[in-house]
Short mmCIF file of C-alpha atoms and ligand atoms in Angstrom, two decimals:
data_model
loop_
_atom_site.label_atom_id
_atom_site.label_comp_id
_atom_site.label_asym_id
_atom_site.label_seq_id
_atom_site.Cartn_x
_atom_site.Cartn_y
_atom_site.Cartn_z
CA MET A 1 68.42 -13.46 10.11
CA PRO A 2 67.19 -9.91 10.82
CA ALA A 3 64.53 -9.81 13.55
CA PHE A 4 61.49 -8.69 11.53
CA SER A 5 62.43 -11.62 8.81
CA LYS A 6 62.63 -14.05 11.94
CA ILE A 7 59.26 -12.99 12.98
CA LEU A 8 57.70 -13.42 9.69
CA SER A 9 59.29 -16.90 9.37
CA LEU A 10 57.78 -18.09 12.28
CA THR A 11 54.55 -17.06 11.03
CA GLY A 12 54.80 -18.97 7.98
CA TRP A 13 55.34 -15.78 5.81
CA SER A 14 57.40 -16.81 2.48
CA GLY A 15 58.13 -13.65 1.39
CA ARG A 16 56.28 -13.84 -2.02
CA GLN A 17 52.66 -13.72 -1.10
CA PRO A 18 52.87 -10.88 1.80
CA MET A 19 50.35 -10.96 4.49
CA ARG A 20 48.26 -13.18 2.54
CA GLN A 21 48.27 -15.77 5.39
CA TYR A 22 46.98 -13.15 8.23
CA SER A 23 44.44 -11.89 5.89
CA ALA A 24 43.40 -15.60 5.03
CA ALA A 25 43.15 -16.57 8.52
CA ALA A 26 41.05 -13.36 9.41
CA GLN A 27 38.95 -13.76 6.57
CA SER A 28 38.11 -17.25 7.18
CA GLN A 29 37.16 -16.44 10.99
CA LEU A 30 35.16 -13.56 9.38
CA ARG A 31 33.20 -16.15 6.76
CA GLU A 32 33.18 -18.60 9.73
CA LEU A 33 31.21 -16.16 12.26
CA LEU A 34 28.85 -14.58 9.92
CA GLY A 35 27.71 -17.91 8.25
CA LYS A 36 27.31 -19.24 11.65
CA GLN A 37 24.97 -16.21 12.10
CA LEU A 38 23.23 -16.25 8.79
CA SER A 39 22.32 -19.95 9.69
CA GLY A 40 20.53 -18.40 12.62
CA ILE A 41 18.64 -15.97 10.32
CA LYS A 42 17.97 -18.87 8.26
CA GLU A 43 16.84 -21.21 10.65
CA ALA A 44 14.46 -18.53 12.65
CA GLY A 45 12.91 -18.01 9.19
CA THR A 46 13.82 -14.05 9.03
CA PHE A 47 16.37 -14.42 6.29
CA LYS A 48 15.39 -11.95 3.53
CA ALA A 49 15.69 -12.90 0.13
CA GLU A 50 15.45 -9.87 -2.57
CA ARG A 51 13.15 -11.01 -5.67
CA ILE A 52 14.99 -9.41 -8.83
CA ILE A 53 12.84 -7.14 -10.75
CA THR A 54 13.23 -7.12 -14.65
CA SER A 55 10.83 -4.07 -15.28
CA SER A 56 10.52 -0.41 -14.06
CA GLN A 57 8.52 0.06 -10.36
CA SER A 58 5.10 -0.12 -11.13
CA THR A 59 2.04 -1.57 -10.35
CA GLN A 60 2.64 -4.25 -12.98
CA ILE A 61 6.32 -5.40 -12.81
CA THR A 62 8.16 -8.80 -14.09
CA VAL A 63 10.56 -10.66 -11.99
CA GLN A 64 13.55 -12.59 -13.08
CA GLY A 65 12.16 -15.89 -14.29
CA SER A 66 9.20 -14.80 -15.51
CA ASP A 67 7.92 -12.92 -18.47
CA GLN A 68 4.25 -12.88 -16.42
CA LYS A 69 3.22 -9.41 -15.41
CA ILE A 70 2.27 -9.20 -11.42
CA LEU A 71 0.61 -6.93 -9.88
CA ASN A 72 2.52 -4.87 -7.11
CA PHE A 73 1.06 -4.10 -3.68
CA CYS A 74 4.61 -3.53 -1.59
CA ALA A 75 6.06 -0.67 -3.26
CA ASN A 76 6.23 2.78 -1.40
CA ASN A 77 4.96 4.19 -4.95
CA TYR A 78 2.49 5.72 -3.29
CA LEU A 79 1.55 8.30 -6.07
CA GLY A 80 2.35 5.81 -9.03
CA LEU A 81 5.25 8.27 -10.25
CA ALA A 82 8.14 5.83 -10.11
CA ASN A 83 8.04 5.08 -13.65
CA ASN A 84 5.97 8.35 -15.30
CA PRO A 85 6.76 8.99 -18.50
CA GLU A 86 6.92 12.95 -17.93
CA ILE A 87 9.24 12.60 -15.27
CA VAL A 88 11.55 10.19 -16.81
CA GLN A 89 11.88 12.36 -19.64
CA TYR A 90 12.57 15.45 -17.80
CA SER A 91 15.10 13.39 -15.91
CA GLN A 92 16.83 12.35 -18.93
CA GLN A 93 16.85 15.93 -20.44
CA LEU A 94 18.10 17.21 -17.39
CA LEU A 95 21.15 14.69 -17.21
CA GLY A 96 21.90 15.61 -20.76
CA LYS A 97 22.33 19.30 -19.58
CA TYR A 98 23.74 18.98 -16.20
CA GLY A 99 25.41 15.51 -16.48
CA ALA A 100 25.90 12.60 -14.69
CA GLY A 101 26.85 13.83 -11.11
CA LEU A 102 28.86 16.61 -9.51
CA SER A 103 31.58 15.12 -8.31
CA SER A 104 31.85 16.84 -5.04
CA VAL A 105 29.99 17.77 -1.90
CA ARG A 106 27.60 20.58 -1.94
CA PHE A 107 29.90 23.41 -0.11
CA ILE A 108 32.98 22.77 -2.51
CA CYS A 109 31.45 22.72 -5.91
CA GLY A 110 28.42 20.70 -5.85
CA THR A 111 25.22 22.95 -5.73
CA GLN A 112 23.68 23.89 -9.21
CA ASP A 113 20.91 26.27 -9.55
CA ILE A 114 18.65 22.89 -10.17
CA HIS A 115 19.69 22.19 -6.47
CA LYS A 116 18.60 25.56 -4.93
CA GLN A 117 15.15 25.32 -7.42
CA LEU A 118 14.66 21.93 -5.59
CA GLU A 119 14.96 23.19 -2.34
CA GLN A 120 13.00 26.18 -3.00
CA LYS A 121 9.93 24.08 -4.23
CA ILE A 122 9.76 21.74 -1.18
CA SER A 123 10.00 24.72 1.12
CA GLN A 124 6.92 26.25 -0.81
CA PHE A 125 5.42 22.42 -0.73
CA HIS A 126 5.43 22.35 2.86
CA GLY A 127 5.01 26.09 3.42
CA ARG A 128 8.29 26.47 5.29
CA GLU A 129 10.99 29.00 5.19
CA ASP A 130 14.15 27.06 3.60
CA THR A 131 14.99 23.26 3.07
CA ILE A 132 18.19 21.37 2.51
CA LEU A 133 18.81 18.33 0.34
CA TYR A 134 20.68 15.25 1.77
CA ALA A 135 21.33 11.74 -0.63
CA SER A 136 18.49 10.15 1.48
CA CYS A 137 16.09 10.71 4.78
CA PHE A 138 18.39 8.29 6.41
CA ASP A 139 21.07 10.95 5.82
CA ALA A 140 18.63 13.78 7.06
CA ASN A 141 17.78 12.02 9.99
CA ALA A 142 21.22 11.04 10.68
CA GLY A 143 22.86 14.38 10.49
CA ILE A 144 20.00 16.58 12.47
CA PHE A 145 20.21 15.70 16.10
CA GLU A 146 24.06 15.71 16.08
CA ALA A 147 24.19 18.87 14.47
CA ILE A 148 21.78 20.65 16.77
CA LEU A 149 21.57 19.27 20.38
CA THR A 150 23.76 19.58 23.10
CA PRO A 151 24.31 17.67 26.41
CA GLU A 152 21.96 20.62 27.88
CA ASP A 153 19.34 19.46 25.60
CA ALA A 154 16.83 16.47 25.60
CA VAL A 155 15.22 14.49 22.79
CA PHE A 156 11.81 12.75 23.49
CA SER A 157 11.46 9.79 20.72
CA ASP A 158 8.58 7.22 20.13
CA GLU A 159 9.61 3.96 21.10
CA LEU A 160 8.62 2.89 17.25
CA ASN A 161 10.34 5.37 15.52
CA HIS A 162 12.17 4.59 12.59
CA ALA A 163 15.74 3.07 12.56
CA SER A 164 16.94 6.13 10.91
CA ILE A 165 15.60 8.48 13.73
CA ILE A 166 17.07 5.96 16.36
CA ASP A 167 20.22 6.06 14.72
CA GLY A 168 20.65 9.76 14.54
CA ILE A 169 19.51 10.18 18.10
CA ARG A 170 22.08 7.30 19.21
CA LEU A 171 24.94 10.00 17.53
CA CYS A 172 23.63 13.03 19.61
CA ARG A 173 25.04 13.91 23.06
CA ALA A 174 21.69 15.05 24.16
CA LYS A 175 19.75 13.27 26.85
CA LYS A 176 17.63 10.55 25.48
CA GLN A 177 14.14 9.51 26.57
CA ARG A 178 11.86 7.21 24.72
CA TYR A 179 8.16 7.58 25.41
CA LYS A 180 5.91 4.68 24.79
CA HIS A 181 4.23 4.39 21.32
CA ARG A 182 1.95 7.33 20.65
CA ASP A 183 1.36 7.79 24.60
CA LEU A 184 0.83 11.23 25.42
CA ALA A 185 0.44 10.93 29.04
CA ASP A 186 4.02 9.06 29.00
CA LEU A 187 5.20 11.76 26.83
CA GLU A 188 3.74 14.77 29.14
CA GLN A 189 5.08 12.93 32.20
CA GLN A 190 8.51 13.15 30.88
CA LEU A 191 8.33 16.30 29.42
CA ARG A 192 7.02 17.67 32.60
CA SER A 193 10.04 16.40 34.58
CA THR A 194 12.66 17.82 32.46
CA ASP A 195 14.93 20.64 33.18
CA ALA A 196 16.74 20.44 29.73
CA ARG A 197 17.64 23.59 27.72
CA LEU A 198 16.06 22.68 24.17
CA LYS A 199 13.29 19.92 24.33
CA LEU A 200 12.61 18.01 21.00
CA ILE A 201 10.07 15.55 20.35
CA ALA A 202 10.60 13.33 17.30
CA THR A 203 7.96 11.29 16.06
CA ASP A 204 7.34 9.45 12.65
CA GLY A 205 4.21 11.17 11.29
CA VAL A 206 3.04 7.63 10.15
CA PHE A 207 4.40 4.37 11.47
CA SER A 208 5.28 2.41 8.75
CA MET A 209 4.42 -1.37 9.84
CA ASP A 210 1.33 -0.73 11.35
CA GLY A 211 -0.04 2.12 8.94
CA ASN A 212 -1.04 4.16 12.47
CA ILE A 213 -0.56 7.95 12.82
CA ALA A 214 1.07 10.19 15.42
CA PRO A 215 -1.26 11.73 17.07
CA LEU A 216 0.13 15.42 16.19
CA ALA A 217 -2.45 17.65 17.10
CA ARG A 218 -2.38 16.94 20.73
CA ILE A 219 1.50 16.26 20.38
CA VAL A 220 1.94 20.03 19.01
CA GLU A 221 -0.33 21.28 22.20
CA LEU A 222 1.72 19.44 24.70
CA ALA A 223 5.00 20.80 22.85
CA LYS A 224 3.20 24.47 23.42
CA LYS A 225 2.55 23.68 27.05
CA TYR A 226 6.26 22.64 27.72
CA ASP A 227 7.72 24.94 25.47
CA ALA A 228 8.83 22.10 23.44
CA LEU A 229 9.87 21.89 19.57
CA VAL A 230 8.56 18.89 17.55
CA PHE A 231 10.22 17.28 14.83
CA VAL A 232 8.08 14.73 12.40
CA ASP A 233 9.46 12.24 9.87
CA GLU A 234 7.23 12.47 7.04
CA CYS A 235 8.20 9.75 4.57
CA HIS A 236 5.33 7.59 4.47
CA ALA A 237 2.87 11.06 4.49
CA THR A 238 4.53 13.34 2.10
CA GLY A 239 2.90 14.18 -0.92
CA PHE A 240 -0.21 12.08 -0.35
CA PHE A 241 -1.51 11.73 2.97
CA GLY A 242 -4.02 14.71 4.44
CA ALA A 243 -6.52 16.66 1.92
CA THR A 244 -3.98 17.69 -0.51
CA GLY A 245 -1.07 15.27 0.54
CA ARG A 246 1.09 17.64 2.63
CA GLY A 247 1.31 15.47 5.31
CA THR A 248 0.30 14.61 8.80
CA GLU A 249 -0.01 18.10 10.31
CA GLU A 250 -2.84 18.70 7.18
CA TYR A 251 -4.35 15.19 8.14
CA ASP A 252 -4.45 16.58 11.83
CA ASN A 253 -5.35 19.97 11.21
CA VAL A 254 -2.11 21.37 12.06
CA MET A 255 -0.75 22.86 9.02
CA GLY A 256 2.41 24.56 9.73
CA GLU A 257 2.61 24.09 13.31
CA VAL A 258 5.52 21.53 13.32
CA ASP A 259 8.97 23.20 13.79
CA ILE A 260 10.96 20.36 11.73
CA ILE A 261 9.99 18.31 9.20
CA ASN A 262 12.16 15.59 7.43
CA SER A 263 11.26 13.38 4.44
CA THR A 264 12.12 11.56 1.61
CA LEU A 265 12.21 11.70 -2.29
CA GLY A 266 12.60 7.97 -2.59
CA LYS A 267 8.68 7.19 -1.86
CA ALA A 268 5.64 8.95 -3.52
CA LEU A 269 7.73 11.43 -4.75
CA GLY A 270 9.03 9.93 -7.90
CA GLY A 271 10.97 7.25 -5.86
CA ALA A 272 14.30 7.95 -6.80
CA SER A 273 16.31 8.87 -3.81
CA GLY A 274 17.17 11.77 -1.66
CA GLY A 275 15.86 13.27 1.68
CA TYR A 276 15.37 16.73 3.24
CA THR A 277 14.94 18.82 6.40
CA THR A 278 12.61 21.50 5.66
CA GLY A 279 12.05 24.41 8.69
CA PRO A 280 13.16 27.62 9.95
CA THR A 281 15.70 29.42 8.09
CA GLU A 282 18.78 29.43 10.64
CA LEU A 283 17.91 26.29 11.69
CA ILE A 284 18.78 24.70 7.52
CA SER A 285 21.65 27.46 7.24
CA PHE A 286 23.06 25.75 10.97
CA LEU A 287 22.46 22.34 8.81
CA ARG A 288 24.68 23.71 6.27
CA GLN A 289 27.64 24.40 8.37
CA LYS A 290 27.40 21.32 10.73
CA SER A 291 25.64 18.28 9.47
CA ARG A 292 27.99 15.76 8.81
CA PRO A 293 26.12 13.55 5.93
CA TYR A 294 25.59 17.08 4.20
CA LEU A 295 29.15 18.11 4.78
CA PHE A 296 30.75 14.67 3.86
CA SER A 297 28.81 13.20 1.03
CA ASN A 298 28.27 13.61 -2.54
CA THR A 299 25.46 16.01 -3.82
CA LEU A 300 22.21 14.69 -5.51
CA PRO A 301 22.74 14.02 -9.08
CA PRO A 302 20.99 16.26 -11.52
CA ALA A 303 19.02 13.33 -12.98
CA VAL A 304 17.35 12.72 -9.46
CA VAL A 305 16.85 16.16 -8.88
CA ALA A 306 14.95 16.43 -11.98
CA VAL A 307 12.55 14.07 -10.69
CA GLY A 308 11.82 15.91 -7.52
CA LEU A 309 11.46 19.15 -9.40
CA LYS A 310 9.03 17.53 -11.77
CA VAL A 311 7.14 15.82 -9.18
CA MET A 312 6.81 19.14 -6.68
CA ASP A 313 5.59 20.88 -9.95
CA MET A 314 2.56 18.52 -10.23
CA LEU A 315 2.02 18.53 -6.69
CA LEU A 316 1.93 22.04 -6.34
CA SER A 317 -0.48 22.50 -9.60
CA SER A 318 -3.04 19.42 -8.62
CA SER A 319 -3.81 16.94 -5.85
CA GLU A 320 -5.86 15.00 -7.87
CA LEU A 321 -3.27 11.77 -7.33
CA SER A 322 -3.38 11.92 -3.83
CA GLN A 323 -7.11 12.06 -3.83
CA ARG A 324 -6.68 8.82 -6.01
CA VAL A 325 -4.75 6.58 -3.58
CA GLN A 326 -7.16 7.63 -0.67
CA SER A 327 -10.11 6.84 -2.50
CA ASN A 328 -8.40 3.30 -3.69
CA THR A 329 -7.29 3.09 -0.08
CA GLN A 330 -10.79 3.49 1.13
CA ARG A 331 -12.02 0.68 -1.23
CA PHE A 332 -9.57 -1.93 -0.53
CA ARG A 333 -9.82 -1.25 3.72
CA GLN A 334 -13.63 -1.59 3.14
CA ALA A 335 -14.06 -4.64 1.01
CA MET A 336 -11.26 -6.45 3.29
CA THR A 337 -12.88 -5.70 6.26
CA LYS A 338 -16.26 -6.81 4.93
CA ALA A 339 -14.78 -9.92 4.16
CA GLY A 340 -13.11 -10.68 7.92
CA PHE A 341 -10.06 -9.61 7.75
CA THR A 342 -8.39 -7.55 10.22
CA ILE A 343 -6.60 -4.42 8.69
CA ALA A 344 -4.58 -2.31 11.05
CA GLY A 345 -3.92 1.32 10.77
CA GLU A 346 -6.01 4.16 10.09
CA ASN A 347 -7.22 5.54 6.82
CA HIS A 348 -3.80 4.96 5.30
CA PRO A 349 -2.24 3.43 2.39
CA ILE A 350 -0.25 1.17 4.22
CA CYS A 351 -2.82 -1.63 5.06
CA PRO A 352 -1.17 -4.48 7.18
CA VAL A 353 -3.39 -7.72 6.87
CA MET A 354 -3.08 -9.18 10.50
CA LEU A 355 -2.59 -12.79 10.48
CA GLY A 356 -0.36 -13.46 13.61
CA ASP A 357 1.62 -16.58 12.80
CA ALA A 358 4.84 -15.84 10.92
CA ARG A 359 4.51 -19.01 8.73
CA LEU A 360 0.83 -18.10 8.01
CA ALA A 361 2.11 -14.63 6.62
CA SER A 362 4.80 -16.10 4.50
CA SER A 363 2.62 -19.01 3.05
CA PHE A 364 -0.05 -16.47 2.60
CA ALA A 365 2.20 -14.45 0.48
CA ASP A 366 3.22 -17.63 -1.37
CA GLU A 367 -0.19 -18.17 -2.32
CA MET A 368 -1.09 -14.85 -3.33
CA LEU A 369 2.15 -14.84 -5.89
CA THR A 370 0.72 -17.83 -7.20
CA ARG A 371 -2.38 -15.71 -8.18
CA GLY A 372 -0.39 -13.01 -9.66
CA ILE A 373 -0.49 -10.57 -6.94
CA TYR A 374 3.40 -9.21 -5.15
CA VAL A 375 2.56 -8.66 -1.61
CA ILE A 376 4.93 -9.50 1.44
CA GLY A 377 4.49 -10.84 4.54
CA PHE A 378 6.70 -9.41 7.74
CA SER A 379 7.09 -11.06 10.74
CA TYR A 380 9.26 -11.22 14.03
CA PRO A 381 11.67 -9.23 14.78
CA VAL A 382 10.42 -6.56 12.17
CA VAL A 383 6.96 -6.98 13.85
CA PRO A 384 6.52 -7.96 17.41
CA GLN A 385 6.23 -11.52 17.93
CA GLY A 386 2.55 -13.01 17.49
CA LYS A 387 1.68 -10.06 15.36
CA ALA A 388 2.87 -11.30 11.93
CA ARG A 389 1.15 -9.77 8.80
CA ILE A 390 1.13 -9.31 4.90
CA ARG A 391 1.70 -5.50 4.45
CA VAL A 392 -0.23 -4.42 1.43
CA GLN A 393 0.37 -0.82 0.10
CA ILE A 394 -2.17 0.93 -2.14
CA SER A 395 -1.03 3.49 -4.99
CA ALA A 396 -2.57 6.06 -6.94
CA ALA A 397 -1.48 4.06 -9.90
CA HIS A 398 -3.91 1.02 -9.35
CA THR A 399 -6.73 0.52 -11.19
CA GLU A 400 -9.68 -0.48 -9.02
CA SER A 401 -10.00 -3.40 -10.93
CA GLU A 402 -6.53 -4.44 -9.82
CA ILE A 403 -7.57 -3.56 -6.41
CA ASP A 404 -10.48 -6.01 -6.77
CA GLN A 405 -8.25 -8.44 -7.96
CA ALA A 406 -6.18 -8.26 -5.16
CA ILE A 407 -9.33 -8.60 -2.62
CA GLN A 408 -10.57 -11.48 -4.63
CA ALA A 409 -7.22 -13.39 -4.30
CA PHE A 410 -6.74 -12.58 -0.77
CA ILE A 411 -10.40 -14.02 -0.06
CA GLU A 412 -9.79 -17.28 -1.68
CA VAL A 413 -6.54 -17.49 0.11
CA GLY A 414 -8.02 -16.34 3.24
CA ARG A 415 -10.75 -19.33 2.67
CA SER A 416 -8.34 -21.76 2.00
CA LEU A 417 -5.86 -21.03 4.79
CA LYS A 418 -8.82 -20.53 7.10
CA VAL A 419 -8.43 -17.07 8.38
CA ILE A 420 -11.71 -16.36 7.00
CA LYS A 421 -14.93 -17.86 6.61
N1 LIG B 1 12.40 7.47 7.80
C1 LIG B 1 11.18 6.59 7.45
C2 LIG B 1 10.03 6.51 8.54
C3 LIG B 1 11.45 5.70 6.57
O1 LIG B 1 10.28 4.71 6.31
C4 LIG B 1 12.56 5.78 5.48
C5 LIG B 1 12.54 4.43 4.63
O2 LIG B 1 12.29 3.47 4.90
C6 LIG B 1 13.19 6.44 6.22
C7 LIG B 1 12.91 7.57 6.88
C8 LIG B 1 14.53 6.22 4.96
O3 LIG B 1 14.32 7.17 4.06
P1 LIG B 1 15.63 6.97 2.93
O4 LIG B 1 15.09 5.63 1.57
O5 LIG B 1 15.06 8.35 1.83
O6 LIG B 1 16.95 6.91 3.32
#
């Protein structure tokens, strides 16, 4: 018997179903390993089940198993544009004209005139020199640090930055330094003691679990003092935060002083998908040459680009929607605080209703659903132990009566679960 056949016969291979035993054994090992971990996640009460929505994303949605409309308070649909008829119609129009997609990355044959137009409009919106589009902000964050930083450089990152910033920094070869959450004394101490060539401070503009804001004006001040660059992730700010929706730098009165902004098209800006980096011309040109998620991933589809284009036109001509989300936010925060709830964060449509206990947060959310209000409880490990909460997200599209309905439901459930008197 030839040696190879002998080896295979010893392993039980019959010749008719090549390799089946190997992969079956490996696969059952994989199933067992992951199955155990999944059981652990379920036992810990942190398993994330997905509710299936059967309507478009909106303030009123339907979910599988019921025809009843429920009020949605957990989307990042801050401007309420996710099912805006004008945007959907424009997207259909460009889908017809430009087709489903480009079957290409940007630098081969994936750049259409509409991609360049969207980049130009985003630059105009932020008052920046140039912009590069990505498939998502996760990609924009994954692609920037590795492209621009070398071992001679250092990056200073807020410890509570979004996972995509953390992953992006992991990929780069610069010296990695974490500073305590929004702690400027810690940041300054680290900046003072570095001898790095480029120093880059990286922070979320708005931290999405707490709805709190980076102290950007003081970060910019420190950056000037220590000759550092400032990078801000504006996913939870672009389009609606600050007086005209220009984001955290507008909110904190440092318009134009941040060096690099990364943000998403998948939240306030129509909710489809896509991300971008906006900043100095040389940076954007360099990213087009070096940034791996840009170089090695398909271009944004025309129907998605259309959403961004239409939203940018709307935001460049009016800031009415950002004012509406701000007044809705105030209405909710004020009434809930008056009712006795603790709402974390500052003036932001992310309104975490602090409850402490994980099971309380989960049963509170269930009770809210029976009253037609869709909110989600967050607990460890997504937030620290003992800091479970319900994260409410306000939209410009919520009517005052919808906000009041949610407040009323919170008060009823809060009383029945003895969270408030
Ligand atoms: N950065 C922050 C702060 C986010 O909250 C998110 C999304 O959850 C991202 C980046 C990723 O954005 P995208 O959905 O465009 O990948």
